[in-house]
Amino acid sequence: MTIVCPDRPGIVHAVTGAIVTAGGNITELQQFASADTGRFFMRVQIDMTGSDSSFTDAMSPVALEFGMDWILDVVGRPINTLVLATTAEHCVQDLLFRQRAGLLPVNIVGVLANQNVLGELVEFYGVPFEHMPIKSQEDKAAFEDRVRALVAEHDVELVVLARYMQILSPELCQELEGRAINIHHSFLPGFKGANPYLQAHRRGVKLIGATAHFVTENLDEGPIIEQNVTRVNHGESADALRVIGRDIESRTLRQAVGWYAEHRILLDEHRTIIFE
Amino acid sequence: MTIVCPDRPGIVHAVTGAIVTAGGNITELQQFASADTGRFFMRVQIDMTGSDSSFTDAMSPVALEFGMDWILDVVGRPINTLVLATTAEHCVQDLLFRQRAGLLPVNIVGVLANQNVLGELVEFYGVPFEHMPIKSQEDKAAFEDRVRALVAEHDVELVVLARYMQILSPELCQELEGRAINIHHSFLPGFKGANPYLQAHRRGVKLIGATAHFVTENLDEGPIIEQNVTRVNHGESADALRVIGRDIESRTLRQAVGWYAEHRILLDEHRTIIFE
Amino acid sequence: MTIVCPDRPGIVHAVTGAIVTAGGNITELQQFASADTGRFFMRVQIDMTGSDSSFTDAMSPVALEFGMDWILDVVGRPINTLVLATTAEHCVQDLLFRQRAGLLPVNIVGVLANQNVLGELVEFYGVPFEHMPIKSQEDKAAFEDRVRALVAEHDVELVVLARYMQILSPELCQELEGRAINIHHSFLPGFKGANPYLQAHRRGVKLIGATAHFVTENLDEGPIIEQNVTRVNHGESADALRVIGRDIESRTLRQAVGWYAEHRILLDEHRTIIFE
Amino acid sequence: MTIVCPDRPGIVHAVTGAIVTAGGNITELQQFASADTGRFFMRVQIDMTGSDSSFTDAMSPVALEFGMDWILDVVGRPINTLVLATTAEHCVQDLLFRQRAGLLPVNIVGVLANQNVLGELVEFYGVPFEHMPIKSQEDKAAFEDRVRALVAEHDVELVVLARYMQILSPELCQELEGRAINIHHSFLPGFKGANPYLQAHRRGVKLIGATAHFVTENLDEGPIIEQNVTRVNHGESADALRVIGRDIESRTLRQAVGWYAEHRILLDEHRTIIFE
């Protein structure tokens, strides 16, 4: 269960009271009171003997009193996930492999790509692959409508942009707010414009990294979920940086997706609260 | 406040109830139920408007009912700390510097060493330095009696072995159980016997590290508090490994001391629960 | 080209003279003189306009004079590699994926396993899979004879034990000396005996890692090639440690194999010299 | 010895020939040919039996032929270093401590600050401290003239801006080009404007770091020497980020200064070549 509400004394007591009433036992509890926004965040993992409805009966008055947004879910339930891709296979392959190996609680309902190169890989893992080229604004609108259709059809809870090299329309960004995750490379310092690996190489950066973040209308400025870096040196060409970057991207995206699937990410305005 | 008790439903509810009754507001709460030992661990940070005694009145019946060990302390209160040393200055210097810079909530009541080389450094930081050589069993007993006397005199809450190169007697280990922290180097794999840096060099290890742990009778086998590693390569001589090792030791010890001072370390038999 | 010989003045000059004579241009040069053994190690990457034989003509007198062991190879040539496995798929999958993606200069000639679970995965990548159960000493001898046969048949240059859960016989260890790489988990401190992840969990380790090393008769004591660690905490069960361990193992093994394939690993008695 | 020249076949051979002639033995050799600029970089560490002048005699014709810039220096000779500071003590303290402990081959000739708070600390380490307030353009010009005077008087080879919170004038940047090192915090993504730690906190970054770079006229855009990052989480206030940032800054600056002192940093236009 995750809870977000305005901070005030007595929240934890009230919530844990509801849990006791419903016959639950707490196995994990994390909470955070944001000094920035005055909001209170909580994630509780519970061993339940009673039914969901008895729990809801106990929680409802508490939620009403404290003005809570709350979600109850079963730990480990695979969340329905749609993957968007272009040509790069490293992130897609990593997600598919981990789903199959039981290392990531996702149910990937399909991979939708705007290029036609990943089909064989995706289908090896028994996941449907669709390809819709984007060569015009109409194509793009059609592609995004297909995203909407797949989301609706499969009750998709998370859309993962696994190196999908198109910018989502503002409308779709808004529709998917808080449930679409993107991965992109990151450098110290940041580089604007084309071919960032070449720029990073020319500047002689010593660390390259990746950032997983929620998709928002402002390109690459959504709330940050996870970041990782790897050390590089002067001997690495721009191409070598690209190869190294791929590994960090896969690792970082996988981590963000896993946390999302377990409801470990809550949003405090522009910041993520991560209950690892 | 930290709490340890047998795990059962209703603990969080009961404790938070006592906090509400005493007019406190929770700013940080971490808990962990150990599947290994069936014990429950909790750390709560509270904004208190009421008095300590009203809080104690509220907590006492709860503590009795659940069989709790509990401690209430003020966050950021410097804990009285005694440092034992020999000749190495890196860990001692790091602790003194951080105390003075306000980066570590400790009150170092003195440095007691069995060699006479660190006096000038320690006194620059305005901390008393004492030197008692250990050349016989009698010397060692006298040194340890002086430790006991300083602990009693200054209400010492933590004894830090900052590269103190003597083995504490089993009796003193027991007296200081859970309140003495040691730092030592660590390697993958571990090396037994003398001159581990030379052994590590000969084996060609690629990582060297340090482990901070509680002192127990079994040398270097106490509960682990913190560990760090750094990458090394074939070009590093055994001496160079030693220099690199010093930095990791300082960093690791400082972290362990800081967590201890903020009551972030709880013991679950041989494991530490760290509420970072 | 890699060179090993006794250290003495003039080696680099003589070797680079041979390169100049043969019309080569140095693009990468690394060397190391071991203070421990008095041996000299060098790796030179060369842009060659002339033929291999003209280079050999130029190098031969130099090699003779300095008592050199030397090897000339083409950078990026995939080396013939045999993978041994049991049931764990993470390392096997990682190697196959990287081979196909062109990220690892290996030509995996086959995967030989003593359990029958990895066939589908291996064959998806177009690599032959063989299964020979080991239930007796005779089975084991037969399995190792099959290893020898595959090594001979495919000119195998590297045997990778990708979580192959059998101990190689001393004879095979000797035959494959310096060309068989194993991966195993590593902890600070090390744990002896069965179920190390459980032991690590009980001791409350904060770092778990993996070590890739050459196979020698002394189990897990061969020269270390690469090591990595990841941070863990008290919340991780022994099973969770195992999952985390898998990722480190894959990464560490892949790195070791890549260095081997590019002749970046030289042996100085029990230590590896790594020319990254 | 370090060498920079246009890349062409035969350089290593010619240089090592000069070393052989002068009776030297190579203990460390690193070289790098830049594909970007066509320049060749080399660092050779030599055991010399002969005199410097015999070495110069042997090298001079080689240097002439290949158009080399070359420098010969004694390994481990402490370089004359001037430290500029303001109020922050973490970097200054780290450099002074390491100089005294023999861990950094620098001879700090003085600390010049535009605030008057670090005097006691600096003088404890037996290093002269000077204070010149900067409240006007005239003050600033006077301060920079004092820098020039100290550089001249003490043959200063390196100027370290250890959290010196003033921007150097373009003139002084040019005069000190390639021998002034600055440290500043770094984030993924970068933040422009005031109070970057607060911005980083609001954006919820998961990594904070530091970059050591050469000082150039373009503020914080000089060639990068070293970078490090540390992981942070949502619980860290902007102040906590600042404290964490200090440690990374100290470590990163110390590493850059050490490499500089050992002539391990060469410049390839805007990139550093680091021969670790």
XYZ file of N, CA, C and O in Angstrom, chain B residues 5 14 23 53 57 93 209 222 271:
36
model
N 12.147 -5.230 19.804
C 11.257 -6.124 20.543
C 10.889 -7.304 19.659
O 11.174 -7.293 18.466
N 0.911 0.917 18.108
C 1.009 1.229 19.539
C 2.028 2.336 19.795
O 1.773 3.287 20.541
N 2.143 14.316 22.073
C 2.229 15.554 21.281
C 3.418 15.598 20.344
O 3.865 16.678 19.947
N 9.367 13.557 30.016
C 8.693 12.704 31.000
C 7.272 12.380 30.530
O 6.788 11.267 30.725
N 5.907 8.643 30.061
C 4.625 8.167 30.603
C 3.796 7.467 29.531
O 3.174 6.434 29.779
N 43.053 11.818 12.688
C 42.981 13.163 12.106
C 41.606 13.395 11.473
O 41.011 14.454 11.616
N 39.811 -2.860 0.305
C 38.713 -2.238 1.028
C 38.955 -2.159 2.513
O 40.033 -2.448 3.012
N 33.406 -9.312 14.444
C 32.224 -8.674 14.998
C 31.258 -8.255 13.902
O 31.599 -8.250 12.726
N 24.114 -9.564 13.031
C 23.969 -8.653 11.904
C 23.625 -7.264 12.410
O 22.904 -7.109 13.385
